[in-house]
Tab-separated table of C-alpha atoms and ligand atoms in Angstrom:
chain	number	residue	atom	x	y	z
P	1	UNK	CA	11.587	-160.622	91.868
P	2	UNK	CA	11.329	-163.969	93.300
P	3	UNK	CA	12.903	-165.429	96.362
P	4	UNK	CA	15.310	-167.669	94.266
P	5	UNK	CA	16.449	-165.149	92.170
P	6	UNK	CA	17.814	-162.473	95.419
P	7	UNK	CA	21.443	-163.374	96.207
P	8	UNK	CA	22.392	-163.981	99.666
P	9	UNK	CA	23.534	-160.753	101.130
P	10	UNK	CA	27.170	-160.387	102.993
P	11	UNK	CA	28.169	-158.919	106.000
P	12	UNK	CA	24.761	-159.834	108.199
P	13	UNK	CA	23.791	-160.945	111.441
P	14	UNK	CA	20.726	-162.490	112.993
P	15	UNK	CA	19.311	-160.820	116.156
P	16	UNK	CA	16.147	-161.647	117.700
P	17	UNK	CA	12.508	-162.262	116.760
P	18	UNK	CA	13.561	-162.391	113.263
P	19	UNK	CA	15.437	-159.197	112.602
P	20	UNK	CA	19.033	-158.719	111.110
P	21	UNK	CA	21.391	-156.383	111.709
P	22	UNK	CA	23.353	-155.488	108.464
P	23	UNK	CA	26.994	-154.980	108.708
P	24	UNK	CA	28.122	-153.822	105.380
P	25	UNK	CA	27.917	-149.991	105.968
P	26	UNK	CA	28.183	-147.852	109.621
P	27	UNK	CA	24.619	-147.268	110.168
P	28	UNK	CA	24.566	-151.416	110.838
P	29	UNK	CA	20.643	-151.316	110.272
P	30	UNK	CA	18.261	-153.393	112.164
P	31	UNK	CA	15.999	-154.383	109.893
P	32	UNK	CA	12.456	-156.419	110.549
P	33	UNK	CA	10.741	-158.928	108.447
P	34	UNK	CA	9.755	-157.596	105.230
P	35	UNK	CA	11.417	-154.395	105.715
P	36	UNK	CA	14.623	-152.410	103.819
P	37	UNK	CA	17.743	-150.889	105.027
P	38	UNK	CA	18.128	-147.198	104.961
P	39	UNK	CA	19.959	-147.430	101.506
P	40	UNK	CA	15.999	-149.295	100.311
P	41	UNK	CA	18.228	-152.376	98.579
P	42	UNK	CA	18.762	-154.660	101.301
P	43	UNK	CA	16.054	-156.593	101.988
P	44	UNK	CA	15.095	-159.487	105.584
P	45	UNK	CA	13.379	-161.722	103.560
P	46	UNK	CA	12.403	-164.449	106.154
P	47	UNK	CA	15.236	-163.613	108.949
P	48	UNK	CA	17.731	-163.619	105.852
P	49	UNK	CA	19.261	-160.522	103.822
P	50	UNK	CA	19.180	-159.854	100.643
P	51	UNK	CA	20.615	-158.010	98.296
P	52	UNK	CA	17.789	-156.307	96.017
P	53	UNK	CA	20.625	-154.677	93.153
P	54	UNK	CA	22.803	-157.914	92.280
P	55	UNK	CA	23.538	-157.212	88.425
P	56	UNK	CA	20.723	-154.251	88.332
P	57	UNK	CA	22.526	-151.894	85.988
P	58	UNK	CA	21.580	-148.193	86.053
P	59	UNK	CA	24.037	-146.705	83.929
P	60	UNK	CA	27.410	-148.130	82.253
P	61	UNK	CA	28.794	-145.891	80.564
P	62	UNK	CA	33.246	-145.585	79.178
P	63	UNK	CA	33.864	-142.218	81.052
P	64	UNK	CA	37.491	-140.424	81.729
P	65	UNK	CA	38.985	-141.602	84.834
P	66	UNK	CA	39.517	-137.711	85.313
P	67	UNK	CA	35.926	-137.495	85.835
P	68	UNK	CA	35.755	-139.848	89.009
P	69	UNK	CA	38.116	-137.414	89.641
P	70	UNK	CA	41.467	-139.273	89.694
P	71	UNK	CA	43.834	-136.857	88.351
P	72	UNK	CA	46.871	-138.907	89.895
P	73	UNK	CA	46.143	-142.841	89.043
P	74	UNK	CA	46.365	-144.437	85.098
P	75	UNK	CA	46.288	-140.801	84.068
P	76	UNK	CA	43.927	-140.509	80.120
P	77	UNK	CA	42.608	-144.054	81.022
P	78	UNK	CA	39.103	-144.860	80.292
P	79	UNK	CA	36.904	-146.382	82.562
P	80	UNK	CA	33.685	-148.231	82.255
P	81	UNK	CA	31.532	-146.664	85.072
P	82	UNK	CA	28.310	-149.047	86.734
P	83	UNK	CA	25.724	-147.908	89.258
P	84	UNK	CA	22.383	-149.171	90.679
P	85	UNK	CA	20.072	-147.745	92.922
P	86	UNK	CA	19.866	-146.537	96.105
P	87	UNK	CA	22.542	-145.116	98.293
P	88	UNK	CA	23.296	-144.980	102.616
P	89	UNK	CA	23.333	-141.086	102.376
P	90	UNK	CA	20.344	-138.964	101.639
P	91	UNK	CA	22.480	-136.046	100.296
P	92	UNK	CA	19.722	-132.752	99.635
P	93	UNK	CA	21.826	-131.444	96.894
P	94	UNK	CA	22.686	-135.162	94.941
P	95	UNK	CA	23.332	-135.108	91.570
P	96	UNK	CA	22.816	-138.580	90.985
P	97	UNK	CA	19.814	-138.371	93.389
P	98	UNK	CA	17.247	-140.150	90.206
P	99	UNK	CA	19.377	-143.368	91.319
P	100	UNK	CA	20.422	-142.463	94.932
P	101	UNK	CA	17.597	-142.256	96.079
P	102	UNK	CA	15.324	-144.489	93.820
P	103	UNK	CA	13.627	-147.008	96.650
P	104	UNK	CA	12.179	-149.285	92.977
P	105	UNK	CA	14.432	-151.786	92.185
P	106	UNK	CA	14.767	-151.168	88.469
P	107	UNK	CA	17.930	-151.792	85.882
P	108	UNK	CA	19.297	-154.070	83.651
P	109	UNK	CA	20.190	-157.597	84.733
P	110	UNK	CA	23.693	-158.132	83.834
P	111	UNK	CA	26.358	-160.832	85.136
P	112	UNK	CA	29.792	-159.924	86.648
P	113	UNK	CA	31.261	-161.950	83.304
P	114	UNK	CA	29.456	-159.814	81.083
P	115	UNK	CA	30.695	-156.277	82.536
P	116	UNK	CA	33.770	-157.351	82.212
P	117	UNK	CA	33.835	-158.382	78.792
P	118	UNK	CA	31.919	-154.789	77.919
P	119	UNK	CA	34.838	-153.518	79.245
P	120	UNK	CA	37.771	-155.227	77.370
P	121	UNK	CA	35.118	-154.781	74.218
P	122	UNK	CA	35.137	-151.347	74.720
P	123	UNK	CA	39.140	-150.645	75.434
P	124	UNK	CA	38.671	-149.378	78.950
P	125	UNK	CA	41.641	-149.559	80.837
P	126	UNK	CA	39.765	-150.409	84.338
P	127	UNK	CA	36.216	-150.501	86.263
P	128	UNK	CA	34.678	-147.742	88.610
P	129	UNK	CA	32.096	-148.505	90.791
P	130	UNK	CA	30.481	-145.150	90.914
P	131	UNK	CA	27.788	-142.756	90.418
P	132	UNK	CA	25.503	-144.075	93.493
P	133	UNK	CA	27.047	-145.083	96.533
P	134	UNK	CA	28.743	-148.161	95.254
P	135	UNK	CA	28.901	-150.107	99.246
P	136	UNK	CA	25.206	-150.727	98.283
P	137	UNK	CA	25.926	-152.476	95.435
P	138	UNK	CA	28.861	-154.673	97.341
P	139	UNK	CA	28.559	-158.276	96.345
P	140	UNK	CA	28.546	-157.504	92.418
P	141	UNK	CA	30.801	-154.991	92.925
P	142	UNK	CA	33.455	-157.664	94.650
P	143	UNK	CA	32.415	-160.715	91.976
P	144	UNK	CA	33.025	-158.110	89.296
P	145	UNK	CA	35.980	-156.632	90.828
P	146	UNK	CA	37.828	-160.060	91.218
P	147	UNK	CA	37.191	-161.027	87.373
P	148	UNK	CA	38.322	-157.703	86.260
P	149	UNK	CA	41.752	-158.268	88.205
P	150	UNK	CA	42.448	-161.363	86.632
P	151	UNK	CA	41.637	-160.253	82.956
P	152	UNK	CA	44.181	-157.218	83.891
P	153	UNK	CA	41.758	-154.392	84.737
P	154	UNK	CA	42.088	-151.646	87.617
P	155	UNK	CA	39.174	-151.421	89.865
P	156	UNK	CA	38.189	-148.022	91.113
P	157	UNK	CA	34.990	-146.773	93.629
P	158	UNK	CA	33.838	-143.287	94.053
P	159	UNK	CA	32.893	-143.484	97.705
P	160	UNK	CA	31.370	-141.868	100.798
P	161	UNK	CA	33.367	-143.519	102.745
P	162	UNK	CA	31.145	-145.320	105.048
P	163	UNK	CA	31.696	-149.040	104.290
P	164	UNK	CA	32.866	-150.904	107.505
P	165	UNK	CA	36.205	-152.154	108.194
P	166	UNK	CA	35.382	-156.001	107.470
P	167	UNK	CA	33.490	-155.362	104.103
P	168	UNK	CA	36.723	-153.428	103.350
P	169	UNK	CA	39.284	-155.693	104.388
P	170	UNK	CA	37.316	-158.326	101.792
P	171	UNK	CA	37.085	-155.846	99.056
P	172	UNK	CA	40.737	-154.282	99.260
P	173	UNK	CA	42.689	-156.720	97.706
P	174	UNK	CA	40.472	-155.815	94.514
P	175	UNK	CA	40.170	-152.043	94.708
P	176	UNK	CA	43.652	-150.287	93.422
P	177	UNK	CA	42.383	-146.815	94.113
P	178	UNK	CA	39.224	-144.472	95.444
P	179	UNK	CA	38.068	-140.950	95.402
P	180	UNK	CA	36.729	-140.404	98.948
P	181	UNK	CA	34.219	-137.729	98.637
P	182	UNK	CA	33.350	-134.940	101.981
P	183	UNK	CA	30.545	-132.714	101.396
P	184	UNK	CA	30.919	-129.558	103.456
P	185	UNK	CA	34.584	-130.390	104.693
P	186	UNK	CA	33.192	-133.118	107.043
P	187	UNK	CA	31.112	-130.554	109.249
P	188	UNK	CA	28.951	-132.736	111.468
P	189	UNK	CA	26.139	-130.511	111.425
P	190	UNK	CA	25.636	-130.411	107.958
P	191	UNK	CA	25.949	-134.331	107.531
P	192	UNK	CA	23.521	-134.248	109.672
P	193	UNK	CA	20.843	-131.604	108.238
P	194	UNK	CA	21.983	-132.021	104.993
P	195	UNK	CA	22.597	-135.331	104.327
P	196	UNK	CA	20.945	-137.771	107.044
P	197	UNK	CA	24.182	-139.017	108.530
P	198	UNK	CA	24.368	-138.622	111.780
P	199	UNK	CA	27.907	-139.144	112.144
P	200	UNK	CA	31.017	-138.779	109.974
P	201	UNK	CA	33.384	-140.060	112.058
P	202	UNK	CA	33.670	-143.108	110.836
P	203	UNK	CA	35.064	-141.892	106.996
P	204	UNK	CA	38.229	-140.929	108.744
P	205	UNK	CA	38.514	-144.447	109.719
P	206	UNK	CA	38.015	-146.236	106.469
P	207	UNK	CA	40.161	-143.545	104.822
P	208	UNK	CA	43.195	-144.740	107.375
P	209	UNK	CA	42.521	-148.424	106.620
P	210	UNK	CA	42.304	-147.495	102.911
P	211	UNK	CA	45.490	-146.338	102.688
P	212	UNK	CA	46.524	-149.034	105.371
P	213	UNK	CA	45.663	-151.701	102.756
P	214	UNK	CA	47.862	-149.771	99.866
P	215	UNK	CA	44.523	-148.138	97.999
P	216	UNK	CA	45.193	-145.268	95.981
P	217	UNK	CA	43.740	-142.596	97.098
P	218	UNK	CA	42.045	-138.939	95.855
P	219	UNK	CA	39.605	-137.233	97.901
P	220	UNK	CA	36.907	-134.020	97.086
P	221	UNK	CA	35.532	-131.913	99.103
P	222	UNK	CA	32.208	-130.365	98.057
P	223	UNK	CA	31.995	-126.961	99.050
P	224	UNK	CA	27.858	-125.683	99.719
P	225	UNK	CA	27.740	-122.106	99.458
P	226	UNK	CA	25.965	-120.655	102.726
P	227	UNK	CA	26.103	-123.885	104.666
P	228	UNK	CA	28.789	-126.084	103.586
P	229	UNK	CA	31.637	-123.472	103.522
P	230	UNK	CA	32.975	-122.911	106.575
P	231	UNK	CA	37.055	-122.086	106.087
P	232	UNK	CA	38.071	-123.367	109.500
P	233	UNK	CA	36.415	-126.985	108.838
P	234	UNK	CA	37.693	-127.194	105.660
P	235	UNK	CA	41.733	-126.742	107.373
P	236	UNK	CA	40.827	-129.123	109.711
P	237	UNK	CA	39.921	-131.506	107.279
P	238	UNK	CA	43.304	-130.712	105.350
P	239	UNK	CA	45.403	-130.892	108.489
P	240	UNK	CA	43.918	-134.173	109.205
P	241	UNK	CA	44.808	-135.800	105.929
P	242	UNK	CA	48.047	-134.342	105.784
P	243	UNK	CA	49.237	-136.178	108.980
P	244	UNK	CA	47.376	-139.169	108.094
P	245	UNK	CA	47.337	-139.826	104.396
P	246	UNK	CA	50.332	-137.673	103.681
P	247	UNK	CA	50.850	-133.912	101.852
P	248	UNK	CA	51.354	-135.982	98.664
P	249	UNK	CA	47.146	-137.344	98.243
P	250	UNK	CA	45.630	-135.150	95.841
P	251	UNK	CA	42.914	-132.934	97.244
P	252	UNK	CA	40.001	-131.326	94.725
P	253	UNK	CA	37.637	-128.712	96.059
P	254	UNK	CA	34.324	-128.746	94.191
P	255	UNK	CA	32.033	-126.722	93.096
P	256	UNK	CA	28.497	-126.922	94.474
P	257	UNK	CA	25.691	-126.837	91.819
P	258	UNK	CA	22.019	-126.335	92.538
P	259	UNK	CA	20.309	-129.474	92.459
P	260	UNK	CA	17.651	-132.117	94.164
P	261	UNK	CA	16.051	-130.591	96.849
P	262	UNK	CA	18.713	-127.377	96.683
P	263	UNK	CA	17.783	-125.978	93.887
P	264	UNK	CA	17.038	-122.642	95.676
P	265	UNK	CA	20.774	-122.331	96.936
P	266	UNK	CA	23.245	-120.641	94.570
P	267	UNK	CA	26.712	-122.386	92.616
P	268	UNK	CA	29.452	-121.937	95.078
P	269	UNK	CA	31.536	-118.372	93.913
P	270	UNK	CA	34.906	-119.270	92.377
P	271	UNK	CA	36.457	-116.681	94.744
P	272	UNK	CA	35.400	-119.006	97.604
P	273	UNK	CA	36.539	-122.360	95.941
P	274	UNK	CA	40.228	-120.217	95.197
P	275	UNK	CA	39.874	-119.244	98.909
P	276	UNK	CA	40.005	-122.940	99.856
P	277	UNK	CA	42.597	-123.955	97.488
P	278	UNK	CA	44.447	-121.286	98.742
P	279	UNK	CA	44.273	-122.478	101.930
P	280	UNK	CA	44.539	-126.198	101.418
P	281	UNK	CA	47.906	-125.356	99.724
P	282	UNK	CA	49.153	-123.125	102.075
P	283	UNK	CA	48.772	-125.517	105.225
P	284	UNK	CA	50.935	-127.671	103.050
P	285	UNK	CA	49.306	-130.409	100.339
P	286	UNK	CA	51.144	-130.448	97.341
P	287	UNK	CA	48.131	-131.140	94.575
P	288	UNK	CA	45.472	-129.220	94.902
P	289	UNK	CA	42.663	-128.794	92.308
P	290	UNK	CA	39.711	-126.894	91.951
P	291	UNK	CA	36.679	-128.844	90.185
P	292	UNK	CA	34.015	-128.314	88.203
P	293	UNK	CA	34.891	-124.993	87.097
P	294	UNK	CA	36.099	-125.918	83.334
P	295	UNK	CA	39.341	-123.758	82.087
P	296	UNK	CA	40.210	-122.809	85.951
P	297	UNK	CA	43.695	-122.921	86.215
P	298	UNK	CA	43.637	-125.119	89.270
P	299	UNK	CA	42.749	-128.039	87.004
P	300	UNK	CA	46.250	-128.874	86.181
P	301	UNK	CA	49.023	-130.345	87.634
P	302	UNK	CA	51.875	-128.186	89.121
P	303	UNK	CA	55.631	-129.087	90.233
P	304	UNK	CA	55.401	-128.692	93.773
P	305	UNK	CA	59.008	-127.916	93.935
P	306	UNK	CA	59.656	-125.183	90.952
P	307	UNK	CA	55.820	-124.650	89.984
P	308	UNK	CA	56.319	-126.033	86.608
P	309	UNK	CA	53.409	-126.720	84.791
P	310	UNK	CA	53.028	-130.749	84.399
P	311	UNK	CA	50.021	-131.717	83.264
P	312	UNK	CA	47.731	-128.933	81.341
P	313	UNK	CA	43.804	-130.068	81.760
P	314	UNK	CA	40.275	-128.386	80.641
P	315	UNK	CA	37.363	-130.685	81.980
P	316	UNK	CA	38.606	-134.375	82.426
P	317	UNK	CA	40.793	-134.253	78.861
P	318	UNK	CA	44.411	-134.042	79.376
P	319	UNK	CA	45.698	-131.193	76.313
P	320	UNK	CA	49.261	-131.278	77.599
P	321	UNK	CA	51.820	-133.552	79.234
P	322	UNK	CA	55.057	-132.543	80.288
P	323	UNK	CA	55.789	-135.428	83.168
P	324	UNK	CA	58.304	-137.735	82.160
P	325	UNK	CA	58.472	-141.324	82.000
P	326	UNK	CA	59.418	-142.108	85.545
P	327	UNK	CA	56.755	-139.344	86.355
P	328	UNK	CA	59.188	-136.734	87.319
P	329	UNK	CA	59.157	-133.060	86.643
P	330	UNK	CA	61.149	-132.751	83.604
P	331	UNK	CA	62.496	-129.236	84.997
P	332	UNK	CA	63.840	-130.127	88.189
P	333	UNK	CA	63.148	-133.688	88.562
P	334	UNK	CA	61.392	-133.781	91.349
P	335	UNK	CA	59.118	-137.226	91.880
P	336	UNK	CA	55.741	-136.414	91.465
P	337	UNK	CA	52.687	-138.940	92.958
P	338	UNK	CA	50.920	-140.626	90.123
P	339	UNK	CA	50.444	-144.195	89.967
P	340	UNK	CA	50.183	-146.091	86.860
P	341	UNK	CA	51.143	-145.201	83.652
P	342	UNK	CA	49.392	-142.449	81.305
P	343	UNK	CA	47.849	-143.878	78.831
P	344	UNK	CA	46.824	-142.395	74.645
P	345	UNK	CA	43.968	-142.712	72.412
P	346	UNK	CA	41.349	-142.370	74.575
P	347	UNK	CA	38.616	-141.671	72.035
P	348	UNK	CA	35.717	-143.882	73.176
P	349	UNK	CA	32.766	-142.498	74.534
P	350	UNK	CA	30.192	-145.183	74.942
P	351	UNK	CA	26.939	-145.318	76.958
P	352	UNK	CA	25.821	-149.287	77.244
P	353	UNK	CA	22.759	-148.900	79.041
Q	1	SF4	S1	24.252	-151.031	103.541
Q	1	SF4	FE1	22.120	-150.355	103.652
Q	1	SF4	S2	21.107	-151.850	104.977
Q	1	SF4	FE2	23.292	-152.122	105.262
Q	1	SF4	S3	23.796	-150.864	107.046
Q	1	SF4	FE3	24.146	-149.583	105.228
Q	1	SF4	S4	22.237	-148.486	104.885
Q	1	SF4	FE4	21.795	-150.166	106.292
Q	2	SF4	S1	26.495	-140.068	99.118
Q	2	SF4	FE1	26.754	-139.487	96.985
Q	2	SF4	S2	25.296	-140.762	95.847
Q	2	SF4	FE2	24.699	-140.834	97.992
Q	2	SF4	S3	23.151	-139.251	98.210
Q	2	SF4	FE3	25.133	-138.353	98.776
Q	2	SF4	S4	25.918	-137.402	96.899
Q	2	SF4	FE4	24.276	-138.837	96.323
């Protein structure tokens, strides 16, 4: 790709001898002439950055919004779902590694305007910026993000949560709600070992300016069997977002799967996963779910008041809704947090790229 055809990069800074530092995510690269950031799509080109992914499609595909997972936000919507390549984290056990941690800039060349229209086309309700981390992807993500607003699309990200305060503060008036995803309940040694991130610290701060800025906001915690599944982090990490996000942000425990590099390490047992629900619900959140493990009855929505049964889910299809308009419990009436309306007839299941 030529020189003219790289957009401008944002959230940059010259230092010396020709070297930028880039802002956009907490690792805040230095990066020399010629070279990459750690994510491999930002690019000094002559003591300038450059974004390397502007428009570079990987995948667009209308998926459930259940799948991002956001159980509690435009509940049955559809969702058109982008990625490109490359990602800040170098997660061992990545699903999505193929496009994580692709350092060749490949995909299709598409134009903020024309996701957008793919979308309405298509009868999406909204736009997630998912799949790979989506921070690396920023500037299209924001131009996109802006036109989908004003044609009366939600804008969702699937996120590590590592973006840094003033590439948030830009993007939040776009971004209506996020699934924060911890791997390992936020233990620093395993960031470190097992995903080259030296320091997680700085997710609890973006997740505290998220919900500063009014985001909605659903978080996972990926639970690694063996090394990733340590009971005592995983309360600490529940503790923490109880007294700063509030007992009312939904809260799904996943299930690990072999993959990437950790193929040799087995799925994480269900017993453990109902172990941390247990837990998670017992310290005092009030929606708690228990991912990928289809037909698990921790997939649906409970009354946190009389237990009633709410919303009945297998996989990311809603089979039963019992909320009622105002999204209260229809037994005892009892508010329950979900944002947006539900919406029928989801029956689209498109791949575009
Ligand atoms: S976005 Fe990429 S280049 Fe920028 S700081 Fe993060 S990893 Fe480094
Ligand atoms: S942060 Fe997400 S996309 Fe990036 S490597 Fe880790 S699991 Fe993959």
């Amino acid at each position: 790709m030529g020189i003219k055809e790289l957009i401008e990069a944002k959230y940059w800074e010259s230092i010396d001898n020709g070297k930028v530092r880039c802002n956009l995510c907490y690792r805040r690269c230095i990066i020399g002439k010629d070279g990459t950031g750690v994510c491999g799509v930002r690019k000094n080109v002559n003591g300038k950055l450059y974004t390397l992914v502007y428009g570079k499609l990987t995948s667009a595909n209308i998926d459930p919004i259940e799948k991002k997972p956001l159980f509690h936000f435009n509940p049955g919507a559809g969702v058109l779902s982008i990625s490109t390549v490359g990602c800040n984290f170098k997660c061992r056990f990545c699903c999505n590694w193929v496009i994580s941690q692709m350092r060749n800039i490949v995909g299709r060349s598409t134009t903020p305007d024309e996701v957008v229209d793919w979308a309405i086309r298509y009868g999406a309700n909204g736009i997630s910026y998912t799949y790979n981390e989506p921070t690396v992807f920023y500037e299209f993500m924001l131009d996109t993000a802006k036109i989908a607003k004003k044609h009366g699309l939600f804008n969702t990200m699937v996120t590590n949560g590592y973006i840094t305060p003033e590439a948030l503060k830009e993007l939040a008036p776009y971004m209506d709600a996020v699934t924060v995803d911890f791997k390992g309940s936020g233990n620093i040694d395993f960031y470190r070992k097992f995903m080259g991130v030296p320091d997680p610290t700085p997710i609890y701060q973006t997740l505290i300016e998220m919900k500063r800025y009014g985001i909605f906001i659903e978080i996972t915690d990926l639970i690694v069997p063996e090394v990733g599944d340590s009971m005592e982090d995983l309360r600490k990490l529940v503790k923490w977002i109880i007294e700063n996000l509030g007992d009312e942000t939904p809260f799904h425990v996943l299930r690990f799967h072999p993959d990437y590099q950790m193929i040799d390490y087995p799925p994480t047992p269900v017993s453990t996963l109902e172990r941390a629900a247990k837990i998670a619900l017992e310290e005092g959140l009030k929606y708690v779910y228990i991912g990928n493990v289809p037909g698990h009855r921790l997939e649906h929505t409970y009354c946190p008041e009389c237990k009633a049964l709410l919303v009945r889910r297998f996989g990311f299809e809603i089979l039963e809704w019992n909320l009622t308009e105002n999204m209260t419990c229809p037994k005892c009436g009892s508010k329950i947090n979900i944002k947006g309306r539900r919406h029928y007839g989801r029956n689209i299941w498109a791949s575009l790229i």
